[in-house]
Amino acid sequence: MTSEAPVRLAVMGAGLIGRRHIEHILAAPSAALHSIIDPSPEARALAAERGWRWQAGFDGSDPDQPDGVIVATPNAMHVAHGLAVIEAGIPVLIEKPLADTVSGAEELVAAAKKAGVPLAVGHHRRHNPIITRARAKIAAGELGPIVAVHGFFWIAKPDGYFNVNWRREPGAGPILINLIHEIDLIRHLCGEITEVWAIAANEQRGFAVEDSAAVMMRFVNGALGTFTLSDAIPAPWSWELTSAENPAYPATGEAYLMIGGRDASLSLPRLEIWRHKATKSWWQPMVGERESLPPADPLRAQIAQFCRVIRNGEPPFVPGREGLESLRVIEAIRQAAATGQSVRLA
C-alpha cells in the first residue's frame, strides 16, 4: 500500500474495548475504519446509526478485505477468530489475553509464524510513555540490580458488572482479566519470571470465580516479587486509578507498583526515584526525584504502531510471542493457586 493511503482496520467485537479501538481509529490520521464485525443486534444497530460497514462474521473470501483486523471478542473466541484472520493473510492485533489457554496461544503464534503474518497483542500499557521512561531508567542502571518488586491491583468493581453470566465464572476473575496486564508490565520492566506461588479466594462475593489473590514471584536475575489483587476493595492503588491513561477512571495520583534495586527504588506511575544522599544506610537522609509526564492514552499509540506494522513492515511492538509468555506466567499462577504448590517456568 502507498504511504499516503490510510490503513483500513476492521474491529471484530464491538464491546467496551472494541468501541474504544473504533474511537481511536476514527481519530487517527493514519487509519480508517473498514468495518465492525459482530453478530449482535446492538452492533448492527450501532453500525447503521453511524453509517459504518457491518459484518456478522469474518469472511476470508470477501474481495474487499481490510488491511488489518483488531480482535476484541471474548477471550474464549480469540483463537478461532485470530486463526481465521491469519489464514486470510491479514495482519492481526488480538486483545489481551492472547488466548484463554497456553496451547491456544501457542497455536496462534505458530500459525502467524508459518504464514508470515504479523501478530500483535493488545498489551497496550507498554505503549504508555511512563512505561517507556521507566524501562529506560532501569536499563540505564539508575536503580542498580533489581532486588524486589511489589504491586497492588485493589479496586471495587460495581455489582452491576457481574450481571453478565460469564463474569461470575472461572476464568473471568482478576487473575486472567486484570493480573495479566501487571505480569506483562513486570516482565517488560524487570525480566523473566521463573517460579510462582499463589493463593486465591472468592469469599467476598461467593461466585465461582476468584475475587482476590496473592502472588509471589522469583525472577531469572534472582529478584523476588509480590503482588496482591482484588476487585472487591475500594482503594486508590491500581494502574487504572493512578495512571490517568483512561479518563473513564478517576485519577488518584497514588503509586501502585514499586521496583527496588541495590542503588535506588522506583514507584509507578509516579516515576519517583528514591535514593540516599550519600551512604546507603537507613540512618542516612533520602531524596526523592519525580518526573512528570503528561497523561497519554496508549491505545492511540498502539493503533498508530499497528498501522506502521501494516504500512511499513515495522515489527509489532508487542508481538504474539510476548503475549504467549505473559499468559504462561498467568497459567502458572492459576495452577499454583489451585494446587497450593509452587510452579516453575522454563
mmCIF file of C-alpha atoms in Angstrom:
data_model
loop_
_atom_site.group_PDB
_atom_site.id
_atom_site.type_symbol
_atom_site.label_atom_id
_atom_site.label_comp_id
_atom_site.label_asym_id
_atom_site.label_seq_id
_atom_site.Cartn_x
_atom_site.Cartn_y
_atom_site.Cartn_z
ATOM 1 C CA MET A 1 0.000 0.000 0.000
ATOM 2 C CA THR A 2 1.122 3.582 -0.538
ATOM 3 C CA SER A 3 2.431 5.610 2.352
ATOM 4 C CA GLU A 4 -0.366 8.173 1.803
ATOM 5 C CA ALA A 5 -3.276 5.732 1.985
ATOM 6 C CA PRO A 6 -4.924 5.337 5.396
ATOM 7 C CA VAL A 7 -4.741 1.836 6.823
ATOM 8 C CA ARG A 8 -8.227 0.308 6.757
ATOM 9 C CA LEU A 9 -8.844 -1.540 10.005
ATOM 10 C CA ALA A 10 -11.740 -3.803 10.915
ATOM 11 C CA VAL A 11 -12.712 -4.224 14.566
ATOM 12 C CA MET A 12 -14.044 -7.650 15.492
ATOM 13 C CA GLY A 13 -16.159 -7.314 18.626
ATOM 14 C CA ALA A 14 -17.980 -4.063 19.398
ATOM 15 C CA GLY A 15 -17.977 -4.303 23.185
ATOM 16 C CA LEU A 16 -16.356 -1.837 25.580
ATOM 17 C CA ILE A 17 -12.770 -2.270 24.411
ATOM 18 C CA GLY A 18 -13.811 -2.702 20.775
ATOM 19 C CA ARG A 19 -15.581 0.645 20.840
ATOM 20 C CA ARG A 20 -12.505 2.326 22.277
ATOM 21 C CA HIS A 21 -10.484 0.921 19.390
ATOM 22 C CA ILE A 22 -13.081 2.275 16.973
ATOM 23 C CA GLU A 23 -12.837 5.743 18.557
ATOM 24 C CA HIS A 24 -9.063 5.788 18.139
ATOM 25 C CA ILE A 25 -9.231 4.509 14.559
ATOM 26 C CA LEU A 26 -11.652 7.286 13.655
ATOM 27 C CA ALA A 27 -9.376 9.861 15.299
ATOM 28 C CA ALA A 28 -6.124 8.575 13.776
ATOM 29 C CA PRO A 29 -4.917 10.302 10.589
ATOM 30 C CA SER A 30 -3.119 7.121 9.531
ATOM 31 C CA ALA A 31 -6.172 4.851 9.917
ATOM 32 C CA ALA A 32 -9.705 4.417 8.633
ATOM 33 C CA LEU A 33 -12.497 2.173 9.864
ATOM 34 C CA HIS A 34 -13.121 -0.591 7.321
ATOM 35 C CA SER A 35 -15.937 -2.314 9.231
ATOM 36 C CA ILE A 36 -17.124 -3.708 12.521
ATOM 37 C CA ILE A 37 -17.560 -7.467 12.773
ATOM 38 C CA ASP A 38 -20.040 -8.523 15.436
ATOM 39 C CA PRO A 39 -23.220 -10.626 15.113
ATOM 40 C CA SER A 40 -25.080 -8.878 17.935
ATOM 41 C CA PRO A 41 -28.155 -6.748 17.172
ATOM 42 C CA GLU A 42 -26.573 -3.941 19.214
ATOM 43 C CA ALA A 43 -23.502 -3.874 16.969
ATOM 44 C CA ARG A 44 -25.644 -3.926 13.832
ATOM 45 C CA ALA A 45 -27.757 -1.055 15.150
ATOM 46 C CA LEU A 46 -24.633 0.919 16.085
ATOM 47 C CA ALA A 47 -23.198 0.462 12.596
ATOM 48 C CA ALA A 48 -26.454 1.533 10.966
ATOM 49 C CA GLU A 49 -26.680 4.599 13.201
ATOM 50 C CA ARG A 50 -23.112 5.707 12.433
ATOM 51 C CA GLY A 51 -23.048 4.672 8.772
ATOM 52 C CA TRP A 52 -20.341 2.044 9.258
ATOM 53 C CA ARG A 53 -19.994 -1.163 7.309
ATOM 54 C CA TRP A 54 -21.230 -4.102 9.395
ATOM 55 C CA GLN A 55 -20.495 -7.813 9.095
ATOM 56 C CA ALA A 56 -21.909 -10.596 11.246
ATOM 57 C CA GLY A 57 -18.690 -12.589 10.945
ATOM 58 C CA PHE A 58 -15.288 -12.505 9.306
ATOM 59 C CA ASP A 59 -15.296 -13.754 5.720
ATOM 60 C CA GLY A 60 -11.810 -14.604 4.475
ATOM 61 C CA SER A 61 -13.077 -14.875 0.888
ATOM 62 C CA ASP A 62 -14.584 -11.371 0.750
ATOM 63 C CA PRO A 63 -12.820 -9.456 -2.068
ATOM 64 C CA ASP A 64 -12.972 -6.234 -0.037
ATOM 65 C CA GLN A 65 -10.655 -7.229 2.792
ATOM 66 C CA PRO A 66 -9.370 -4.850 5.477
ATOM 67 C CA ASP A 67 -5.660 -4.090 5.722
ATOM 68 C CA GLY A 68 -5.673 -5.247 9.332
ATOM 69 C CA VAL A 69 -8.047 -6.638 11.948
ATOM 70 C CA ILE A 70 -8.317 -5.931 15.674
ATOM 71 C CA VAL A 71 -9.818 -8.877 17.552
ATOM 72 C CA ALA A 72 -11.674 -7.645 20.636
ATOM 73 C CA THR A 73 -14.060 -10.544 21.125
ATOM 74 C CA PRO A 74 -14.448 -12.549 24.381
ATOM 75 C CA ASN A 75 -11.271 -14.376 25.437
ATOM 76 C CA ALA A 76 -12.540 -17.837 24.524
ATOM 77 C CA MET A 77 -13.034 -16.711 20.902
ATOM 78 C CA HIS A 78 -9.561 -15.219 20.356
ATOM 79 C CA VAL A 79 -8.009 -18.374 18.931
ATOM 80 C CA ALA A 80 -10.729 -19.142 16.390
ATOM 81 C CA HIS A 81 -11.040 -15.527 15.288
ATOM 82 C CA GLY A 82 -7.297 -14.929 15.188
ATOM 83 C CA LEU A 83 -6.647 -18.072 13.152
ATOM 84 C CA ALA A 84 -9.310 -17.082 10.620
ATOM 85 C CA VAL A 85 -7.677 -13.692 10.082
ATOM 86 C CA ILE A 86 -4.181 -15.210 9.862
ATOM 87 C CA GLU A 87 -5.404 -17.795 7.346
ATOM 88 C CA ALA A 88 -6.628 -14.904 5.191
ATOM 89 C CA GLY A 89 -3.120 -13.431 5.312
ATOM 90 C CA ILE A 90 -4.200 -10.259 7.147
ATOM 91 C CA PRO A 91 -2.157 -8.664 9.982
ATOM 92 C CA VAL A 92 -3.984 -9.011 13.275
ATOM 93 C CA LEU A 93 -3.900 -7.359 16.691
ATOM 94 C CA ILE A 94 -5.528 -9.559 19.324
ATOM 95 C CA GLU A 95 -6.651 -8.075 22.606
ATOM 96 C CA LYS A 96 -5.083 -9.418 25.770
ATOM 97 C CA PRO A 97 -5.009 -12.170 26.812
ATOM 98 C CA LEU A 98 -3.793 -13.573 23.509
ATOM 99 C CA ALA A 99 -5.879 -16.698 24.215
ATOM 100 C CA ASP A 100 -7.695 -18.315 27.108
ATOM 101 C CA THR A 101 -5.178 -21.198 27.212
ATOM 102 C CA VAL A 102 -1.441 -21.501 26.647
ATOM 103 C CA SER A 103 -1.997 -24.158 23.978
ATOM 104 C CA GLY A 104 -4.313 -21.807 22.112
ATOM 105 C CA ALA A 105 -1.761 -19.006 22.279
ATOM 106 C CA GLU A 106 0.935 -21.363 21.018
ATOM 107 C CA GLU A 107 -1.301 -22.296 18.086
ATOM 108 C CA LEU A 108 -1.777 -18.631 17.175
ATOM 109 C CA VAL A 109 1.921 -17.821 17.396
ATOM 110 C CA ALA A 110 2.861 -20.857 15.315
ATOM 111 C CA ALA A 111 0.212 -20.117 12.674
ATOM 112 C CA ALA A 112 1.302 -16.494 12.318
ATOM 113 C CA LYS A 113 4.947 -17.505 12.001
ATOM 114 C CA LYS A 114 4.191 -20.148 9.388
ATOM 115 C CA ALA A 115 2.021 -17.766 7.361
ATOM 116 C CA GLY A 116 4.405 -14.837 7.719
ATOM 117 C CA VAL A 117 1.536 -12.698 9.062
ATOM 118 C CA PRO A 118 2.210 -10.021 11.728
ATOM 119 C CA LEU A 119 0.575 -10.907 15.064
ATOM 120 C CA ALA A 120 0.394 -8.196 17.729
ATOM 121 C CA VAL A 121 -1.093 -8.432 21.225
ATOM 122 C CA GLY A 122 -3.078 -5.701 22.950
ATOM 123 C CA HIS A 123 -0.836 -5.245 25.967
ATOM 124 C CA HIS A 124 -1.292 -1.552 25.322
ATOM 125 C CA ARG A 125 0.326 -0.321 28.557
ATOM 126 C CA ARG A 126 3.755 -0.974 27.048
ATOM 127 C CA HIS A 127 2.961 1.919 24.694
ATOM 128 C CA ASN A 128 2.494 4.354 27.609
ATOM 129 C CA PRO A 129 5.305 6.969 27.815
ATOM 130 C CA ILE A 130 5.503 6.328 31.569
ATOM 131 C CA ILE A 131 6.453 2.716 30.944
ATOM 132 C CA THR A 132 8.865 3.671 28.171
ATOM 133 C CA ARG A 133 10.625 6.071 30.557
ATOM 134 C CA ALA A 134 10.663 3.598 33.451
ATOM 135 C CA ARG A 135 12.180 0.887 31.251
ATOM 136 C CA ALA A 136 14.860 3.329 30.093
ATOM 137 C CA LYS A 137 15.739 4.278 33.676
ATOM 138 C CA ILE A 138 16.064 0.626 34.691
ATOM 139 C CA ALA A 139 18.101 -0.228 31.584
ATOM 140 C CA ALA A 140 20.425 2.719 32.286
ATOM 141 C CA GLY A 141 21.213 1.265 35.706
ATOM 142 C CA GLU A 142 19.639 4.050 37.755
ATOM 143 C CA LEU A 143 18.274 1.507 40.244
ATOM 144 C CA GLY A 144 21.200 -0.892 40.142
ATOM 145 C CA PRO A 145 20.435 -4.632 40.035
ATOM 146 C CA ILE A 146 16.740 -5.306 40.733
ATOM 147 C CA VAL A 147 16.141 -6.842 44.172
ATOM 148 C CA ALA A 148 12.372 -6.808 44.668
ATOM 149 C CA VAL A 149 9.051 -5.796 43.112
ATOM 150 C CA HIS A 150 5.769 -5.130 44.896
ATOM 151 C CA GLY A 151 2.425 -4.070 43.471
ATOM 152 C CA PHE A 152 -1.313 -3.739 44.010
ATOM 153 C CA PHE A 153 -4.453 -4.145 41.989
ATOM 154 C CA TRP A 154 -7.093 -3.133 44.526
ATOM 155 C CA ILE A 155 -10.349 -1.831 43.057
ATOM 156 C CA ALA A 156 -14.091 -2.162 43.597
ATOM 157 C CA LYS A 157 -15.939 -3.451 40.551
ATOM 158 C CA PRO A 158 -19.620 -2.452 40.859
ATOM 159 C CA ASP A 159 -22.269 -5.080 41.469
ATOM 160 C CA GLY A 160 -23.760 -4.464 38.044
ATOM 161 C CA TYR A 161 -20.530 -5.601 36.423
ATOM 162 C CA PHE A 162 -21.410 -9.167 37.427
ATOM 163 C CA ASN A 163 -24.873 -9.165 35.889
ATOM 164 C CA VAL A 164 -23.213 -10.744 32.833
ATOM 165 C CA ASN A 165 -23.136 -14.503 33.466
ATOM 166 C CA TRP A 166 -19.607 -15.235 32.193
ATOM 167 C CA ARG A 167 -18.118 -12.673 34.609
ATOM 168 C CA ARG A 168 -19.169 -14.885 37.533
ATOM 169 C CA GLU A 169 -17.461 -17.986 36.172
ATOM 170 C CA PRO A 170 -13.846 -19.263 36.455
ATOM 171 C CA GLY A 171 -11.516 -17.520 34.045
ATOM 172 C CA ALA A 172 -13.327 -14.188 34.262
ATOM 173 C CA GLY A 173 -11.737 -13.049 37.512
ATOM 174 C CA PRO A 174 -8.947 -10.574 38.212
ATOM 175 C CA ILE A 175 -6.178 -13.151 37.661
ATOM 176 C CA LEU A 176 -6.840 -13.581 33.943
ATOM 177 C CA ILE A 177 -8.651 -10.319 33.191
ATOM 178 C CA ASN A 178 -6.509 -7.878 35.187
ATOM 179 C CA LEU A 179 -3.342 -9.512 36.519
ATOM 180 C CA ILE A 180 -2.151 -10.397 33.025
ATOM 181 C CA HIS A 181 -1.651 -6.659 32.411
ATOM 182 C CA GLU A 182 0.510 -6.420 35.521
ATOM 183 C CA ILE A 183 2.519 -9.551 34.768
ATOM 184 C CA ASP A 184 3.204 -8.309 31.265
ATOM 185 C CA LEU A 185 4.458 -4.947 32.580
ATOM 186 C CA ILE A 186 6.545 -6.578 35.306
ATOM 187 C CA ARG A 187 8.178 -8.884 32.737
ATOM 188 C CA HIS A 188 8.749 -5.931 30.426
ATOM 189 C CA LEU A 189 10.454 -3.914 33.173
ATOM 190 C CA CYS A 190 12.141 -6.489 35.400
ATOM 191 C CA GLY A 191 12.841 -9.597 33.316
ATOM 192 C CA GLU A 192 11.534 -13.125 33.086
ATOM 193 C CA ILE A 193 9.764 -14.898 35.937
ATOM 194 C CA THR A 194 10.987 -18.400 36.746
ATOM 195 C CA GLU A 195 8.779 -19.510 39.666
ATOM 196 C CA VAL A 196 5.449 -18.500 41.218
ATOM 197 C CA TRP A 197 3.413 -19.204 44.347
ATOM 198 C CA ALA A 198 -0.219 -18.098 44.693
ATOM 199 C CA ILE A 199 -3.406 -18.290 46.718
ATOM 200 C CA ALA A 200 -6.870 -17.156 45.622
ATOM 201 C CA ALA A 201 -10.193 -16.591 47.370
ATOM 202 C CA ASN A 202 -13.821 -15.987 46.422
ATOM 203 C CA GLU A 203 -15.331 -15.320 49.846
ATOM 204 C CA GLN A 204 -16.293 -11.696 49.217
ATOM 205 C CA ARG A 205 -18.974 -12.421 46.603
ATOM 206 C CA GLY A 206 -19.240 -16.196 46.712
ATOM 207 C CA PHE A 207 -19.093 -16.593 42.932
ATOM 208 C CA ALA A 208 -17.296 -19.491 41.264
ATOM 209 C CA VAL A 209 -14.618 -17.031 40.108
ATOM 210 C CA GLU A 210 -11.992 -15.587 42.464
ATOM 211 C CA ASP A 211 -12.323 -12.017 43.729
ATOM 212 C CA SER A 212 -8.903 -11.809 45.423
ATOM 213 C CA ALA A 213 -5.451 -13.359 45.107
ATOM 214 C CA ALA A 214 -1.880 -13.014 46.349
ATOM 215 C CA VAL A 215 1.173 -13.937 44.280
ATOM 216 C CA MET A 216 4.890 -14.399 44.949
ATOM 217 C CA MET A 217 7.433 -14.499 42.119
ATOM 218 C CA ARG A 218 11.077 -15.362 41.563
ATOM 219 C CA PHE A 219 12.899 -13.789 38.623
ATOM 220 C CA VAL A 220 15.674 -15.167 36.468
ATOM 221 C CA ASN A 221 18.025 -12.480 37.828
ATOM 222 C CA GLY A 222 17.363 -13.582 41.428
ATOM 223 C CA ALA A 223 14.912 -10.797 42.297
ATOM 224 C CA LEU A 224 11.728 -11.546 44.246
ATOM 225 C CA GLY A 225 8.269 -10.120 43.761
ATOM 226 C CA THR A 226 4.866 -9.907 45.423
ATOM 227 C CA PHE A 227 1.531 -8.774 44.065
ATOM 228 C CA THR A 228 -1.913 -8.696 45.654
ATOM 229 C CA LEU A 229 -5.100 -8.181 43.711
ATOM 230 C CA SER A 230 -8.788 -7.855 44.450
ATOM 231 C CA ASP A 231 -11.777 -6.410 42.630
ATOM 232 C CA ALA A 232 -13.709 -6.078 45.909
ATOM 233 C CA ILE A 233 -11.690 -3.342 47.694
ATOM 234 C CA PRO A 234 -12.395 0.400 47.488
ATOM 235 C CA ALA A 235 -8.802 1.648 47.149
ATOM 236 C CA PRO A 236 -6.687 4.154 45.170
ATOM 237 C CA TRP A 237 -3.873 1.705 44.276
ATOM 238 C CA SER A 238 -4.254 0.291 40.782
ATOM 239 C CA TRP A 239 -2.918 1.234 37.373
ATOM 240 C CA GLU A 240 -6.440 2.196 36.327
ATOM 241 C CA LEU A 241 -6.776 4.776 39.123
ATOM 242 C CA THR A 242 -3.177 6.013 39.201
ATOM 243 C CA SER A 243 -2.013 6.318 35.592
ATOM 244 C CA ALA A 244 -4.672 8.730 34.242
ATOM 245 C CA GLU A 245 -4.371 6.994 30.862
ATOM 246 C CA ASN A 246 -8.118 6.350 30.627
ATOM 247 C CA PRO A 247 -10.390 9.294 31.507
ATOM 248 C CA ALA A 248 -13.175 6.867 32.425
ATOM 249 C CA TYR A 249 -11.348 6.206 35.726
ATOM 250 C CA PRO A 250 -10.930 8.960 38.338
ATOM 251 C CA ALA A 251 -7.195 9.537 38.848
ATOM 252 C CA THR A 252 -5.886 9.366 42.415
ATOM 253 C CA GLY A 253 -2.253 10.352 41.850
ATOM 254 C CA GLU A 254 -1.051 7.472 44.027
ATOM 255 C CA ALA A 255 1.615 4.863 43.288
ATOM 256 C CA TYR A 256 0.708 1.227 42.720
ATOM 257 C CA LEU A 257 3.954 -0.548 41.734
ATOM 258 C CA MET A 258 7.318 -0.340 43.473
ATOM 259 C CA ILE A 259 10.580 -1.638 41.991
ATOM 260 C CA GLY A 260 13.576 -1.827 44.307
ATOM 261 C CA GLY A 261 17.216 -2.019 43.242
ATOM 262 C CA ARG A 262 20.534 -2.069 45.087
ATOM 263 C CA ASP A 263 21.067 1.660 44.446
ATOM 264 C CA ALA A 264 17.567 3.174 44.371
ATOM 265 C CA SER A 265 13.850 2.414 44.196
ATOM 266 C CA LEU A 266 11.217 3.476 41.698
ATOM 267 C CA SER A 267 7.457 3.906 42.055
ATOM 268 C CA LEU A 268 4.984 3.826 39.193
ATOM 269 C CA PRO A 269 3.224 5.537 37.624
ATOM 270 C CA ARG A 270 4.658 8.500 39.542
ATOM 271 C CA LEU A 271 8.146 7.895 38.083
ATOM 272 C CA GLU A 272 9.524 8.741 41.517
ATOM 273 C CA ILE A 273 13.050 7.529 42.342
ATOM 274 C CA TRP A 274 14.266 7.402 45.958
ATOM 275 C CA ARG A 275 17.916 7.082 46.952
ATOM 276 C CA HIS A 276 20.180 8.011 49.856
ATOM 277 C CA LYS A 277 22.038 11.290 49.514
ATOM 278 C CA ALA A 278 25.367 9.730 50.432
ATOM 279 C CA THR A 279 25.989 6.365 52.071
ATOM 280 C CA LYS A 280 23.336 3.715 51.542
ATOM 281 C CA SER A 281 22.108 3.348 55.108
ATOM 282 C CA TRP A 282 18.772 3.579 56.857
ATOM 283 C CA TRP A 283 20.333 6.170 59.147
ATOM 284 C CA GLN A 284 21.136 8.458 56.217
ATOM 285 C CA PRO A 285 18.730 11.004 54.661
ATOM 286 C CA MET A 286 16.922 10.096 51.450
ATOM 287 C CA VAL A 287 15.943 12.231 48.492
ATOM 288 C CA GLY A 288 13.101 11.613 46.065
ATOM 289 C CA GLU A 289 13.031 12.806 42.479
ATOM 290 C CA ARG A 290 9.822 12.692 40.486
ATOM 291 C CA GLU A 291 9.485 13.024 36.735
ATOM 292 C CA SER A 292 6.133 14.217 35.404
ATOM 293 C CA LEU A 293 4.826 13.238 32.001
ATOM 294 C CA PRO A 294 1.510 14.413 30.531
ATOM 295 C CA PRO A 295 -1.261 11.794 30.528
ATOM 296 C CA ALA A 296 -1.404 9.808 27.296
ATOM 297 C CA ASP A 297 -3.762 7.117 26.040
ATOM 298 C CA PRO A 298 -1.554 4.215 24.903
ATOM 299 C CA LEU A 299 -4.404 2.741 22.864
ATOM 300 C CA ARG A 300 -3.877 5.618 20.442
ATOM 301 C CA ALA A 301 -0.164 4.862 20.220
ATOM 302 C CA GLN A 302 -0.966 1.169 19.761
ATOM 303 C CA ILE A 303 -3.221 1.931 16.768
ATOM 304 C CA ALA A 304 -0.525 4.138 15.220
ATOM 305 C CA GLN A 305 2.100 1.416 15.667
ATOM 306 C CA PHE A 306 -0.181 -1.264 14.219
ATOM 307 C CA CYS A 307 -0.645 0.973 11.172
ATOM 308 C CA ARG A 308 3.149 1.195 10.787
ATOM 309 C CA VAL A 309 3.368 -2.596 11.034
ATOM 310 C CA ILE A 310 0.945 -2.876 8.128
ATOM 311 C CA ARG A 311 2.208 0.050 6.031
ATOM 312 C CA ASN A 312 5.962 -0.062 6.629
ATOM 313 C CA GLY A 313 6.659 -3.605 7.792
ATOM 314 C CA GLU A 314 7.688 -2.456 11.272
ATOM 315 C CA PRO A 315 7.761 -5.372 13.764
ATOM 316 C CA PRO A 316 4.872 -5.379 16.273
ATOM 317 C CA PHE A 317 5.915 -3.611 19.473
ATOM 318 C CA VAL A 318 4.228 -6.386 21.481
ATOM 319 C CA PRO A 319 4.468 -9.490 19.273
ATOM 320 C CA GLY A 320 2.477 -12.657 19.777
ATOM 321 C CA ARG A 321 5.404 -14.348 21.491
ATOM 322 C CA GLU A 322 5.303 -11.771 24.315
ATOM 323 C CA GLY A 323 1.593 -12.322 24.822
ATOM 324 C CA LEU A 324 2.244 -16.064 24.976
ATOM 325 C CA GLU A 325 4.980 -15.722 27.602
ATOM 326 C CA SER A 326 2.836 -13.477 29.822
ATOM 327 C CA LEU A 327 -0.004 -15.984 29.527
ATOM 328 C CA ARG A 328 2.380 -18.797 30.571
ATOM 329 C CA VAL A 329 3.016 -16.942 33.832
ATOM 330 C CA ILE A 330 -0.705 -16.410 34.414
ATOM 331 C CA GLU A 331 -1.402 -20.105 33.819
ATOM 332 C CA ALA A 332 1.347 -20.965 36.300
ATOM 333 C CA ILE A 333 -0.250 -18.618 38.860
ATOM 334 C CA ARG A 334 -3.643 -20.231 38.349
ATOM 335 C CA GLN A 335 -2.081 -23.675 38.736
ATOM 336 C CA ALA A 336 -0.236 -22.627 41.896
ATOM 337 C CA ALA A 337 -3.438 -21.201 43.391
ATOM 338 C CA ALA A 338 -5.330 -24.409 42.582
ATOM 339 C CA THR A 339 -2.710 -26.828 43.917
ATOM 340 C CA GLY A 340 -1.078 -24.913 46.742
ATOM 341 C CA GLN A 341 2.327 -25.725 45.216
ATOM 342 C CA SER A 342 4.920 -23.526 43.597
ATOM 343 C CA VAL A 343 5.158 -23.755 39.812
ATOM 344 C CA ARG A 344 8.406 -23.379 37.909
ATOM 345 C CA LEU A 345 8.559 -21.913 34.422
ATOM 346 C CA ALA A 346 11.099 -22.804 31.790
#
